Amino acid sequence: MTLSPDQRYQQVKQTLKRYGQEHLLSFYEDLSTDRQDALLQQLESQDWPQIMELIDSHVLHTPEMTLAQDIQPAPYYPLLPTADLQDKYRKARALGETLITEGKVAAFTVAGGQGTRLGWNGPKGTFPATPIKGKSLFEVFAEFILKTQEKYRATIPWYIMTSPINDGSSREFFEQHKFFGLDPANVTLFPQGTMPSLGLDGKLLLADKDKLAVNPDGHGGSLRALYLSGALEDMARRGVEQISYFQVDNPNVKCVDPLFIGLHALDSAQMSSKMLPKAHAQERVGNFCLLDGRVGVIEYSDMPAQLAEARAADGSLKFNAGSIAIHVIAVDFVRSLNESAGGRFALPFHRARKKVPYLDITSATHIDPEKPNAIKLEAFVFDALPLAKTSIILETDRVEEFAPIKNAEGNDSPATSKQLQSQRAARWLMQQGVDLPFNTAGEVEAIIELSHLTALEPADLSGLDLPQKIEPGSKLVL
Ligand code: UTP
């Protein structure tokens, strides 16, 4: 039975009254019919019982952080296989290559973040990231996928999670650049979900007279959005079994890595991760641990100092495995996270106090707060790890695979990322016998941009026409 607008209004009003949120209809009478309809739709689509539970647990109270009883370092596969693992690594790489060739692997970029620290006016994927040509992050990944498709004569469908805020501009960018040569039929952009931003008094905020203030629901929301957007169904239709997950801000990431995918599949893992040995005890990365026997991540801010600083017998950090948000995730596992808890998404929400612009109800004016005035709720992708029956971790190398662009300046900035991109290219060229200028700190003193279209890994450079020597201060595009 279709309800009239007035019946819908009455129904919504009753629901809001039950939950003490009637203020959200304060401006209803001022709105045009279309805008009234939009507001009603937004209010009808909220899971009110869940929101009210979350207001109680995350706004009016602060959830207690309970650490596992037993916290141990998580085991991981080393960067270079020990003698007893060499055969397994060979098999794993071959299996990964087979899965890619058979079209069973998809690439998945999470690009829904707001990128506030970088301060770029546009989706982060459009940021000019490479050291000479200034190619965008999206183009860097597209080239990786193009070359992998060519190398394995395969199709790698690419899914990109945007947010309601940057979805349109991300799509426009892909259109403008003709999908960087990829077949648009194999590139799917979809926006992530949002959560209402919650005032510190437990009342939802309005962004405008006809709109709730909302925020993207965190990178963990990607595992929900894959399901709700139909992307997971699309993967199943295509025969995709494994999802290669990476963040939009790391141009050195191996978007699709046969060894990693193969180890994950060989061990029948549901969700796996790459790790970097931490640079120092307090590095601001999550810590892979065994939490009561299950792989999980403790964020740097929650890691007890005595654990962060603990040393193994040889003096190295006992908890040395840092998380860099690179995962392989089984399609079936993502489905189970969405279906097993009676349709409620299995990941928990975390709270963050933030400044959220809002429409003040009494004065009907827009306020840009100077102090945090709201709680944003976000899910974190690594919270899925302890839910996986099996989860493996593979060590990787900082220069090879981690050149994040987070901040406008300083650490993890465009400048450090470009240096790391040049450094990686230099390493690969050196392995081919090219003579390169390094300073005493081992940093290359030239700017080198090596496209993924030229090489996905050092071996791809062999047989190419490479310079014998690179002079200090020179610039080279390959
Ligand atoms: P970050 O934690 O670096 O957040 O996201 P951010 O929003 O990009 O940047 P800041 O903190 O505002 O400066 C890590 C990855 O997770 C994605 C981001 O796009 C990035 O690839 N992400 C984050 C989402 O896709 N959705 C979110 O809601 C949050």
Coordinates of C-alpha atoms and ligand atoms in Angstrom, one line a residue:
M1 CA 0.0 0.0 0.0
T2 CA 1.4 3.4 -1.0
L3 CA 1.1 6.0 1.7
S4 CA 0.2 9.6 1.0
P5 CA 2.9 12.3 1.8
D6 CA 0.9 13.3 4.8
Q7 CA 0.6 9.7 6.1
R8 CA 4.4 9.3 5.6
Y9 CA 5.0 12.5 7.4
Q10 CA 2.8 11.4 10.4
Q11 CA 4.6 8.0 10.5
V12 CA 8.1 9.6 10.4
K13 CA 7.0 12.1 13.0
Q14 CA 5.9 9.3 15.3
T15 CA 9.1 7.4 14.9
L16 CA 11.2 10.5 15.7
K17 CA 9.0 11.3 18.7
R18 CA 9.7 7.8 20.0
Y19 CA 13.4 8.4 19.8
G20 CA 13.5 12.1 20.9
Q21 CA 14.6 13.3 17.4
E22 CA 11.5 15.4 16.3
H23 CA 13.7 18.5 15.8
L24 CA 14.7 17.0 12.5
L25 CA 11.3 18.0 11.1
S26 CA 11.5 21.6 12.4
F27 CA 11.7 23.1 8.9
Y28 CA 9.4 20.6 7.1
E29 CA 6.6 23.2 6.5
D30 CA 9.1 25.6 4.8
L31 CA 10.1 23.1 2.2
S32 CA 8.9 22.5 -1.4
T33 CA 7.1 19.1 -2.0
D34 CA 10.3 17.7 -3.6
R35 CA 12.4 18.6 -0.7
Q36 CA 9.9 17.4 1.8
D37 CA 10.0 14.1 0.0
A38 CA 13.8 14.0 0.1
L39 CA 13.8 14.6 3.8
L40 CA 11.2 12.0 4.5
Q41 CA 13.1 9.4 2.4
Q42 CA 16.3 10.1 4.3
L43 CA 14.6 9.8 7.6
E44 CA 12.7 6.6 6.6
S45 CA 15.9 4.9 5.4
Q46 CA 17.6 5.1 8.8
D47 CA 18.0 2.1 11.0
W48 CA 16.6 3.9 14.1
P49 CA 17.0 1.2 16.7
Q50 CA 20.6 0.8 15.7
I51 CA 21.2 4.6 15.7
M52 CA 19.7 4.9 19.2
E53 CA 21.8 2.0 20.5
L54 CA 24.9 3.7 19.0
I55 CA 23.9 7.1 20.5
D56 CA 23.7 5.4 23.9
S57 CA 26.9 3.5 23.6
H58 CA 29.1 5.9 21.6
V59 CA 27.8 9.4 22.3
L60 CA 26.2 9.5 25.7
H61 CA 28.8 7.0 26.9
T62 CA 32.2 6.1 25.7
P63 CA 32.6 2.4 24.8
E64 CA 35.0 0.6 27.1
M65 CA 38.1 -0.5 25.3
T66 CA 38.6 -4.1 26.2
L67 CA 41.8 -5.6 25.1
A68 CA 42.1 -9.4 24.6
Q69 CA 43.2 -11.4 27.6
D70 CA 46.1 -12.9 25.6
I71 CA 48.0 -10.7 23.2
Q72 CA 50.8 -12.3 21.2
P73 CA 52.8 -11.2 18.1
A74 CA 51.0 -12.4 15.0
P75 CA 53.0 -14.8 12.9
Y76 CA 53.8 -13.8 9.3
Y77 CA 55.3 -15.1 6.1
P78 CA 58.7 -13.4 5.7
L79 CA 59.6 -11.1 2.8
L80 CA 62.2 -13.7 1.6
P81 CA 61.2 -17.3 2.0
T82 CA 63.4 -19.4 4.3
A83 CA 64.6 -22.7 2.8
D84 CA 61.6 -24.6 4.1
L85 CA 59.2 -22.0 2.6
Q86 CA 60.8 -21.7 -0.9
D87 CA 58.6 -24.4 -2.4
K88 CA 55.5 -23.0 -0.9
Y89 CA 56.2 -19.5 -2.2
R90 CA 56.8 -20.9 -5.7
K91 CA 53.5 -22.8 -5.6
A92 CA 51.7 -19.7 -4.1
R93 CA 52.9 -17.4 -6.9
A94 CA 51.9 -19.9 -9.5
L95 CA 48.5 -20.3 -7.9
G96 CA 48.1 -16.5 -7.7
E97 CA 49.0 -16.2 -11.4
T98 CA 46.4 -18.9 -12.3
L99 CA 43.7 -17.2 -10.3
I100 CA 44.5 -13.9 -12.1
T101 CA 44.6 -15.6 -15.5
E102 CA 41.2 -17.3 -14.8
G103 CA 39.6 -13.9 -14.0
K104 CA 39.1 -14.8 -10.4
V105 CA 40.7 -11.7 -8.9
A106 CA 39.3 -8.2 -8.7
A107 CA 41.1 -5.0 -7.7
F108 CA 39.4 -2.8 -5.1
T109 CA 40.4 0.7 -4.2
V110 CA 38.8 2.5 -1.2
A111 CA 38.7 6.1 -2.2
G112 CA 35.8 7.5 -0.1
G113 CA 37.9 9.3 2.5
Q114 CA 37.7 13.0 2.9
G115 CA 41.5 13.5 2.7
T116 CA 41.4 16.5 5.1
R117 CA 45.1 16.2 6.0
L118 CA 46.2 16.6 2.4
G119 CA 43.8 19.4 1.7
W120 CA 43.5 18.7 -2.1
N121 CA 40.4 20.2 -3.7
G122 CA 39.0 17.1 -5.3
P123 CA 39.0 13.3 -4.8
K124 CA 42.3 12.1 -3.5
G125 CA 42.5 9.7 -6.5
T126 CA 42.8 12.7 -8.8
F127 CA 45.9 14.0 -6.9
P128 CA 49.0 14.3 -9.1
A129 CA 51.3 11.8 -7.5
T130 CA 54.2 10.8 -9.7
P131 CA 57.5 12.7 -9.6
I132 CA 57.8 14.0 -13.1
K133 CA 54.7 13.6 -15.1
G134 CA 52.4 14.3 -12.2
K135 CA 50.1 11.3 -13.1
S136 CA 47.1 11.0 -10.8
L137 CA 46.8 8.2 -8.3
F138 CA 43.9 6.7 -10.3
E139 CA 46.1 6.7 -13.4
V140 CA 48.9 4.9 -11.5
F141 CA 46.6 2.1 -10.5
A142 CA 45.0 2.0 -13.9
E143 CA 48.4 1.4 -15.5
F144 CA 49.1 -1.4 -13.0
I145 CA 45.9 -3.1 -13.9
L146 CA 46.4 -2.5 -17.7
K147 CA 49.9 -4.1 -17.6
T148 CA 48.7 -7.0 -15.4
Q149 CA 45.9 -7.7 -17.9
E150 CA 48.3 -7.7 -20.7
K151 CA 50.9 -9.8 -18.9
Y152 CA 48.4 -12.5 -17.9
R153 CA 46.0 -12.0 -20.9
A154 CA 43.2 -11.6 -18.3
T155 CA 40.5 -9.2 -17.3
I156 CA 40.8 -7.7 -13.9
P157 CA 37.6 -5.9 -13.0
W158 CA 38.3 -2.8 -10.9
Y159 CA 35.9 -1.6 -8.2
I160 CA 36.4 1.8 -6.7
M161 CA 34.5 2.9 -3.6
T162 CA 33.9 6.6 -3.6
S163 CA 31.7 8.6 -1.2
P164 CA 28.5 10.5 -1.8
I165 CA 30.6 13.6 -1.6
N166 CA 33.2 12.7 -4.3
D167 CA 31.4 10.1 -6.4
G168 CA 30.4 12.6 -9.2
S169 CA 33.8 14.2 -9.5
S170 CA 35.6 10.8 -9.4
R171 CA 33.3 9.6 -12.3
E172 CA 33.9 12.8 -14.3
F173 CA 37.7 12.3 -13.9
F174 CA 37.5 8.8 -15.3
E175 CA 35.3 9.9 -18.2
Q176 CA 37.6 12.8 -19.0
H177 CA 40.6 10.5 -19.1
K178 CA 38.7 7.8 -21.1
F179 CA 39.2 5.4 -18.2
F180 CA 43.0 5.6 -18.9
G181 CA 42.6 3.0 -21.6
L182 CA 40.7 0.4 -19.5
D183 CA 37.4 -0.9 -20.8
P184 CA 34.7 1.1 -18.9
A185 CA 32.6 -2.1 -18.6
N186 CA 35.3 -3.4 -16.2
V187 CA 35.5 -0.4 -14.0
T188 CA 32.8 0.1 -11.4
L189 CA 32.6 3.2 -9.1
F190 CA 30.1 3.1 -6.3
P191 CA 29.6 5.4 -3.3
Q192 CA 30.0 4.1 0.2
G193 CA 27.4 4.4 2.9
T194 CA 27.0 7.2 5.4
M195 CA 26.2 7.5 9.1
P196 CA 24.4 10.4 10.7
S197 CA 26.7 12.8 12.5
L198 CA 25.6 12.9 16.1
G199 CA 25.5 16.0 18.3
L200 CA 27.2 15.6 21.6
D201 CA 23.8 15.7 23.3
G202 CA 22.7 12.6 21.4
K203 CA 20.6 14.5 18.8
L204 CA 21.1 14.1 15.1
L205 CA 22.3 17.2 13.3
L206 CA 20.7 18.8 10.2
A207 CA 23.1 19.9 7.4
D208 CA 20.2 21.8 5.9
K209 CA 16.5 22.2 6.2
D210 CA 16.0 19.0 4.1
K211 CA 19.1 17.1 4.9
L212 CA 20.7 15.2 7.8
A213 CA 24.4 15.9 8.5
V214 CA 26.1 12.6 7.6
N215 CA 29.6 11.3 7.3
P216 CA 31.2 8.5 5.3
D217 CA 31.0 5.3 7.4
G218 CA 34.8 4.5 7.4
H219 CA 36.9 2.2 5.2
G220 CA 35.3 -0.7 7.0
G221 CA 32.0 0.5 5.4
S222 CA 33.6 -0.7 2.1
L223 CA 32.7 -4.3 3.1
R224 CA 29.1 -3.2 3.5
A225 CA 29.0 -1.1 0.4
L226 CA 30.4 -3.9 -1.8
Y227 CA 27.3 -5.9 -0.8
L228 CA 24.7 -3.2 -0.9
S229 CA 25.8 -1.6 -4.1
G230 CA 25.6 -4.9 -6.0
A231 CA 29.3 -4.9 -6.6
L232 CA 29.7 -8.3 -4.8
E233 CA 26.9 -9.7 -7.0
D234 CA 28.7 -8.4 -10.1
M235 CA 31.9 -10.1 -8.9
A236 CA 30.1 -13.4 -8.3
R237 CA 28.5 -13.2 -11.9
R238 CA 32.0 -12.7 -13.3
G239 CA 33.4 -15.6 -11.3
V240 CA 35.6 -13.4 -9.1
E241 CA 36.6 -15.2 -5.9
Q242 CA 39.3 -12.9 -4.4
I243 CA 39.3 -9.1 -3.8
S244 CA 42.7 -7.3 -3.8
Y245 CA 42.0 -4.4 -1.5
F246 CA 44.1 -1.2 -1.3
Q247 CA 43.9 2.4 -0.3
V248 CA 43.8 5.3 -2.8
D249 CA 46.8 7.0 -1.2
N250 CA 49.7 4.7 -2.0
P251 CA 51.1 4.8 -5.5
N252 CA 53.7 2.1 -4.8
V253 CA 51.1 -0.5 -3.9
K254 CA 51.0 -3.7 -5.9
C255 CA 47.4 -3.5 -6.9
V256 CA 47.3 -7.2 -7.7
D257 CA 50.1 -9.4 -6.3
P258 CA 50.3 -13.0 -7.4
L259 CA 52.4 -14.2 -4.4
F260 CA 50.1 -12.6 -1.8
I261 CA 46.9 -13.8 -3.5
G262 CA 48.4 -17.3 -3.9
L263 CA 49.5 -17.6 -0.2
H264 CA 46.1 -16.5 0.9
A265 CA 44.3 -19.0 -1.4
L266 CA 46.8 -21.8 -0.6
D267 CA 46.0 -21.5 3.1
S268 CA 42.3 -21.1 2.4
A269 CA 42.3 -17.8 4.2
Q270 CA 39.3 -15.5 4.3
M271 CA 41.0 -12.2 4.8
S272 CA 44.8 -11.6 4.7
S273 CA 47.1 -8.7 5.1
K274 CA 50.5 -7.3 4.2
M275 CA 52.7 -6.0 7.0
L276 CA 55.8 -3.8 7.3
P277 CA 58.3 -4.2 10.1
K278 CA 57.8 -1.1 12.2
A279 CA 60.4 1.7 11.9
H280 CA 60.4 2.2 15.6
A281 CA 58.3 1.1 18.6
Q282 CA 55.8 4.0 18.5
E283 CA 55.4 4.2 14.8
R284 CA 51.8 5.4 14.1
V285 CA 50.6 2.2 12.4
G286 CA 48.3 -0.5 13.6
N287 CA 49.9 -3.6 15.2
F288 CA 49.2 -7.0 13.9
C289 CA 48.7 -9.3 17.0
L290 CA 47.2 -12.6 17.9
L291 CA 44.2 -11.6 20.1
D292 CA 43.1 -14.6 22.1
G293 CA 44.4 -16.7 19.3
R294 CA 42.9 -14.7 16.3
V295 CA 44.7 -12.3 14.0
G296 CA 43.7 -8.7 14.7
V297 CA 45.0 -5.2 14.7
I298 CA 45.6 -3.0 17.8
E299 CA 45.7 0.6 16.7
Y300 CA 48.9 2.5 17.8
S301 CA 46.8 4.7 20.1
D302 CA 45.4 1.7 21.9
M303 CA 48.6 -0.4 22.1
P304 CA 49.8 -0.6 25.7
A305 CA 53.3 1.0 25.9
Q306 CA 54.9 -2.0 27.5
L307 CA 53.8 -4.1 24.6
A308 CA 54.8 -1.6 21.9
E309 CA 58.3 -1.3 23.5
A310 CA 58.7 -5.1 24.3
R311 CA 61.7 -6.7 22.8
A312 CA 62.4 -10.2 21.6
A313 CA 65.5 -12.2 22.8
D314 CA 67.5 -10.8 19.9
G315 CA 66.7 -7.2 20.8
S316 CA 64.2 -6.6 17.9
L317 CA 60.7 -5.4 18.6
K318 CA 58.5 -8.2 19.8
F319 CA 55.4 -6.6 18.1
N320 CA 57.1 -5.5 14.9
A321 CA 54.3 -6.1 12.4
G322 CA 52.8 -2.8 11.2
S323 CA 49.6 -2.7 9.2
I324 CA 49.5 -0.8 5.9
A325 CA 46.0 -1.6 4.9
I326 CA 46.7 -4.0 2.0
H327 CA 44.4 -7.0 2.1
V328 CA 43.2 -9.9 0.0
I329 CA 39.6 -10.7 0.9
A330 CA 37.4 -13.7 -0.2
V331 CA 34.2 -12.7 -1.9
D332 CA 32.3 -15.3 0.2
F333 CA 33.7 -13.8 3.4
V334 CA 32.4 -10.3 2.5
R335 CA 29.0 -11.9 1.9
S336 CA 29.0 -13.6 5.3
L337 CA 29.9 -10.3 7.1
N338 CA 26.6 -8.9 5.7
E339 CA 24.3 -11.9 6.0
S340 CA 25.3 -13.8 9.1
A341 CA 24.2 -11.4 11.8
G342 CA 20.5 -11.3 10.7
G343 CA 21.3 -8.7 8.0
R344 CA 23.1 -6.3 10.3
F345 CA 26.7 -5.6 9.3
A346 CA 29.1 -7.5 11.4
L347 CA 31.7 -4.8 12.0
P348 CA 31.6 -2.5 15.0
F349 CA 31.6 1.3 14.9
H350 CA 34.3 3.5 16.4
R351 CA 33.7 7.1 17.6
A352 CA 35.6 10.2 16.6
R353 CA 34.9 13.7 18.0
K354 CA 34.9 16.1 15.0
K355 CA 33.8 19.5 13.9
V356 CA 30.7 19.1 11.8
P357 CA 29.0 22.1 10.2
Y358 CA 25.3 22.1 10.9
L359 CA 22.0 24.1 10.7
D360 CA 21.1 25.5 14.1
I361 CA 17.4 24.7 14.8
T362 CA 16.6 27.8 17.0
S363 CA 18.3 30.4 14.8
A364 CA 17.9 28.6 11.4
T365 CA 21.5 29.6 10.6
H366 CA 24.4 27.5 9.4
I367 CA 27.1 27.1 12.0
D368 CA 30.8 26.2 11.3
P369 CA 31.9 25.1 14.7
E370 CA 35.3 26.1 16.0
K371 CA 35.4 23.1 18.5
P372 CA 34.4 19.5 18.0
N373 CA 30.6 19.4 18.3
A374 CA 29.8 15.9 17.1
I375 CA 30.6 12.3 17.0
K376 CA 31.3 10.6 13.7
L377 CA 30.8 6.8 13.6
E378 CA 33.2 4.9 11.4
A379 CA 33.9 1.2 10.8
F380 CA 37.5 0.0 10.3
V381 CA 38.3 -2.7 7.7
F382 CA 40.8 -4.5 9.9
D383 CA 38.0 -5.3 12.4
A384 CA 37.0 -8.0 9.9
L385 CA 40.2 -9.8 10.5
P386 CA 39.3 -11.6 13.8
L387 CA 36.1 -12.7 12.2
A388 CA 38.0 -14.6 9.5
K389 CA 38.4 -18.3 10.1
T390 CA 41.9 -18.1 8.7
S391 CA 44.0 -15.0 8.1
I392 CA 47.6 -14.9 6.9
I393 CA 50.1 -12.1 6.9
L394 CA 52.9 -11.5 4.4
E395 CA 55.8 -9.2 5.1
T396 CA 56.6 -6.6 2.5
D397 CA 59.2 -3.9 2.0
R398 CA 58.8 -0.2 2.8
V399 CA 60.4 1.1 -0.4
E400 CA 58.8 -1.5 -2.6
E401 CA 55.3 -1.0 -1.5
F402 CA 54.6 1.9 0.8
A403 CA 54.8 5.5 -0.4
P404 CA 51.6 7.0 1.2
I405 CA 50.3 10.5 0.5
K406 CA 48.5 11.6 3.7
N407 CA 49.8 15.0 4.7
A408 CA 50.4 18.2 2.6
E409 CA 54.0 18.4 4.1
G410 CA 56.4 16.5 6.2
N411 CA 55.9 12.7 6.8
D412 CA 53.9 10.8 4.3
S413 CA 53.5 13.8 2.0
P414 CA 53.7 14.1 -1.8
A415 CA 57.5 15.0 -1.4
T416 CA 58.3 11.8 0.6
S417 CA 56.1 9.7 -1.7
K418 CA 57.9 11.0 -4.8
Q419 CA 61.3 10.3 -3.3
L420 CA 60.1 6.7 -2.5
Q421 CA 58.8 6.2 -6.0
S422 CA 62.2 7.4 -7.5
Q423 CA 64.0 5.2 -4.9
R424 CA 62.1 2.1 -5.9
A425 CA 62.7 2.7 -9.6
A426 CA 66.4 3.2 -8.8
R427 CA 66.5 -0.1 -7.0
W428 CA 64.9 -1.9 -9.9
L429 CA 67.3 -0.3 -12.4
M430 CA 70.3 -1.2 -10.2
Q431 CA 69.2 -4.8 -10.3
Q432 CA 69.6 -4.6 -14.1
G433 CA 73.1 -3.3 -13.8
V434 CA 72.4 0.5 -14.4
D435 CA 74.9 2.8 -12.7
L436 CA 73.0 5.1 -10.4
P437 CA 74.0 8.1 -8.2
F438 CA 73.3 7.4 -4.5
N439 CA 74.2 9.7 -1.5
T440 CA 75.7 8.4 1.7
A441 CA 72.2 7.8 3.2
G442 CA 71.5 5.5 0.2
E443 CA 69.0 7.8 -1.4
V444 CA 69.1 8.1 -5.2
E445 CA 70.2 11.6 -6.4
A446 CA 68.0 11.7 -9.5
I447 CA 64.3 11.8 -10.2
I448 CA 63.1 8.6 -11.9
E449 CA 59.5 7.9 -12.9
L450 CA 59.0 4.3 -13.8
S451 CA 55.5 3.6 -15.2
H452 CA 53.8 0.3 -14.3
L453 CA 53.2 0.0 -18.1
T454 CA 57.0 -0.5 -18.4
A455 CA 57.4 -2.8 -15.4
L456 CA 55.3 -4.3 -12.6
E457 CA 58.4 -5.8 -11.0
P458 CA 62.2 -5.7 -11.5
A459 CA 62.3 -8.7 -13.8
D460 CA 60.0 -6.9 -16.3
L461 CA 62.9 -4.5 -17.0
S462 CA 65.3 -7.2 -18.3
G463 CA 65.8 -7.0 -22.0
L464 CA 64.6 -3.4 -22.2
D465 CA 66.8 -0.7 -23.7
L466 CA 67.9 1.0 -20.4
P467 CA 70.5 3.7 -20.0
Q468 CA 73.9 2.5 -18.7
K469 CA 74.4 5.3 -16.3
I470 CA 72.2 8.0 -14.7
E471 CA 73.9 11.2 -13.8
P472 CA 73.3 13.0 -10.5
G473 CA 70.5 15.5 -10.7
S474 CA 69.0 14.1 -13.8
K475 CA 65.4 13.3 -14.5
L476 CA 64.3 10.2 -16.3
V477 CA 60.9 8.8 -17.4
L478 CA 60.6 5.2 -18.3
Ligands
UTP1 P1 42.5 7.8 5.9 O1 42.4 7.2 7.3 O2 43.8 8.2 5.5 O3 41.4 9.0 5.9 O4 41.9 6.8 4.9 P2 41.2 10.0 4.7 O5 39.7 10.5 4.9 O6 41.5 9.6 3.4 O7 42.1 11.2 5.1 P3 42.1 12.3 6.3 O8 42.2 11.5 7.6 O9 40.8 13.0 6.2 O10 43.3 13.1 6.1 C1 42.5 5.6 4.5 C2 41.9 5.1 3.3 O11 40.5 4.7 3.5 C3 39.7 5.4 2.6 C4 40.5 6.6 2.2 O12 40.0 7.1 0.9 C5 41.9 6.1 2.1 O13 42.0 5.3 0.9 N1 38.4 5.7 3.4 C6 38.5 6.3 4.6 C7 37.2 5.5 2.7 O14 37.2 5.0 1.6 N2 36.1 5.8 3.4 C8 36.1 6.4 4.6 O15 35.0 6.7 5.2 C9 37.4 6.6 5.2

